[in-house]
């Protein structure tokens, strides 16, 4: 997101969870400059039932 002229504008695409009910976005952390975001999905089951994971995205 960019705060341009006091109006927020989306940069990049939407970031969706990988599976229904993985609760993507339960925890979110954004770097100070807004170029990196970490998104927690505590009930994602890629590595075992409800093992959870975090994905990190970097705006290029």
JSON list of C-alpha atoms in Angstrom, two decimals:
[
{"chain": "A", "resi": 1, "resn": "UNK", "atom": "CA", "xyz": [0.00, 0.00, 0.00]},
{"chain": "A", "resi": 2, "resn": "UNK", "atom": "CA", "xyz": [1.12, 3.52, -0.62]},
{"chain": "A", "resi": 3, "resn": "UNK", "atom": "CA", "xyz": [-0.17, 6.65, 1.12]},
{"chain": "A", "resi": 4, "resn": "UNK", "atom": "CA", "xyz": [-0.31, 8.99, -1.86]},
{"chain": "A", "resi": 5, "resn": "UNK", "atom": "CA", "xyz": [-2.08, 12.31, -1.34]},
{"chain": "A", "resi": 6, "resn": "UNK", "atom": "CA", "xyz": [-3.79, 10.99, 1.83]},
{"chain": "A", "resi": 7, "resn": "UNK", "atom": "CA", "xyz": [-5.46, 8.18, -0.12]},
{"chain": "A", "resi": 8, "resn": "UNK", "atom": "CA", "xyz": [-4.30, 4.56, 0.21]},
{"chain": "A", "resi": 9, "resn": "UNK", "atom": "CA", "xyz": [-3.49, 2.77, -3.04]},
{"chain": "A", "resi": 10, "resn": "UNK", "atom": "CA", "xyz": [-2.74, -0.96, -3.37]},
{"chain": "A", "resi": 11, "resn": "UNK", "atom": "CA", "xyz": [0.67, -1.92, -4.75]},
{"chain": "A", "resi": 12, "resn": "UNK", "atom": "CA", "xyz": [0.95, -5.45, -6.16]},
{"chain": "A", "resi": 13, "resn": "UNK", "atom": "CA", "xyz": [-1.58, -8.26, -6.13]},
{"chain": "A", "resi": 14, "resn": "UNK", "atom": "CA", "xyz": [-3.81, -9.58, -3.34]},
{"chain": "A", "resi": 15, "resn": "UNK", "atom": "CA", "xyz": [-2.14, -12.21, -1.13]},
{"chain": "A", "resi": 16, "resn": "UNK", "atom": "CA", "xyz": [-4.51, -15.09, -0.43]},
{"chain": "A", "resi": 17, "resn": "UNK", "atom": "CA", "xyz": [-4.12, -18.02, 1.94]},
{"chain": "A", "resi": 18, "resn": "UNK", "atom": "CA", "xyz": [-3.00, -21.31, 0.44]},
{"chain": "A", "resi": 19, "resn": "UNK", "atom": "CA", "xyz": [-5.97, -23.33, 1.69]},
{"chain": "A", "resi": 20, "resn": "UNK", "atom": "CA", "xyz": [-9.44, -22.72, 3.05]},
{"chain": "A", "resi": 21, "resn": "UNK", "atom": "CA", "xyz": [-9.41, -22.43, 6.84]},
{"chain": "A", "resi": 22, "resn": "UNK", "atom": "CA", "xyz": [-5.61, -22.10, 7.22]},
{"chain": "A", "resi": 23, "resn": "UNK", "atom": "CA", "xyz": [-6.38, -18.73, 8.84]},
{"chain": "A", "resi": 24, "resn": "UNK", "atom": "CA", "xyz": [-3.88, -16.79, 6.72]},
{"chain": "A", "resi": 25, "resn": "UNK", "atom": "CA", "xyz": [-3.38, -13.32, 8.14]},
{"chain": "A", "resi": 26, "resn": "UNK", "atom": "CA", "xyz": [-3.86, -14.38, 11.77]},
{"chain": "A", "resi": 27, "resn": "UNK", "atom": "CA", "xyz": [-0.54, -12.63, 12.38]},
{"chain": "A", "resi": 28, "resn": "UNK", "atom": "CA", "xyz": [0.97, -10.03, 10.04]},
{"chain": "A", "resi": 29, "resn": "UNK", "atom": "CA", "xyz": [4.20, -8.07, 10.29]},
{"chain": "A", "resi": 30, "resn": "UNK", "atom": "CA", "xyz": [5.20, -5.27, 7.93]},
{"chain": "A", "resi": 31, "resn": "UNK", "atom": "CA", "xyz": [8.70, -3.81, 7.59]},
{"chain": "A", "resi": 32, "resn": "UNK", "atom": "CA", "xyz": [9.16, -0.13, 8.41]},
{"chain": "A", "resi": 33, "resn": "UNK", "atom": "CA", "xyz": [9.50, 0.81, 4.74]},
{"chain": "A", "resi": 34, "resn": "UNK", "atom": "CA", "xyz": [6.54, -1.38, 3.70]},
{"chain": "A", "resi": 35, "resn": "UNK", "atom": "CA", "xyz": [8.60, -3.46, 1.27]},
{"chain": "A", "resi": 36, "resn": "UNK", "atom": "CA", "xyz": [8.37, -6.75, 3.19]},
{"chain": "A", "resi": 37, "resn": "UNK", "atom": "CA", "xyz": [5.44, -8.53, 4.82]},
{"chain": "A", "resi": 38, "resn": "UNK", "atom": "CA", "xyz": [5.32, -11.74, 6.87]},
{"chain": "A", "resi": 39, "resn": "UNK", "atom": "CA", "xyz": [1.95, -13.51, 7.03]},
{"chain": "A", "resi": 40, "resn": "UNK", "atom": "CA", "xyz": [1.21, -16.24, 9.57]},
{"chain": "A", "resi": 41, "resn": "UNK", "atom": "CA", "xyz": [-1.17, -19.13, 8.86]},
{"chain": "A", "resi": 42, "resn": "UNK", "atom": "CA", "xyz": [-1.39, -21.09, 12.14]},
{"chain": "A", "resi": 43, "resn": "UNK", "atom": "CA", "xyz": [-3.67, -23.84, 10.84]},
{"chain": "A", "resi": 44, "resn": "UNK", "atom": "CA", "xyz": [-1.97, -24.49, 7.50]},
{"chain": "A", "resi": 45, "resn": "UNK", "atom": "CA", "xyz": [-1.35, -28.23, 7.08]},
{"chain": "A", "resi": 46, "resn": "UNK", "atom": "CA", "xyz": [1.45, -28.35, 4.46]},
{"chain": "A", "resi": 47, "resn": "UNK", "atom": "CA", "xyz": [3.88, -29.91, 6.98]},
{"chain": "A", "resi": 48, "resn": "UNK", "atom": "CA", "xyz": [1.37, -31.87, 9.05]},
{"chain": "A", "resi": 49, "resn": "UNK", "atom": "CA", "xyz": [-2.12, -31.30, 10.40]},
{"chain": "A", "resi": 50, "resn": "UNK", "atom": "CA", "xyz": [-2.43, -27.71, 11.67]},
{"chain": "A", "resi": 51, "resn": "UNK", "atom": "CA", "xyz": [1.37, -27.35, 11.74]},
{"chain": "A", "resi": 52, "resn": "UNK", "atom": "CA", "xyz": [1.13, -23.75, 10.54]},
{"chain": "A", "resi": 53, "resn": "UNK", "atom": "CA", "xyz": [3.64, -21.68, 8.62]},
{"chain": "A", "resi": 54, "resn": "UNK", "atom": "CA", "xyz": [4.76, -18.15, 7.82]},
{"chain": "A", "resi": 55, "resn": "UNK", "atom": "CA", "xyz": [5.21, -16.77, 4.31]},
{"chain": "A", "resi": 56, "resn": "UNK", "atom": "CA", "xyz": [7.41, -13.73, 3.64]},
{"chain": "A", "resi": 57, "resn": "UNK", "atom": "CA", "xyz": [6.87, -11.51, 0.60]},
{"chain": "A", "resi": 58, "resn": "UNK", "atom": "CA", "xyz": [9.18, -8.78, -0.70]},
{"chain": "A", "resi": 59, "resn": "UNK", "atom": "CA", "xyz": [8.03, -6.00, -3.03]},
{"chain": "A", "resi": 60, "resn": "UNK", "atom": "CA", "xyz": [10.50, -5.63, -5.89]}
]
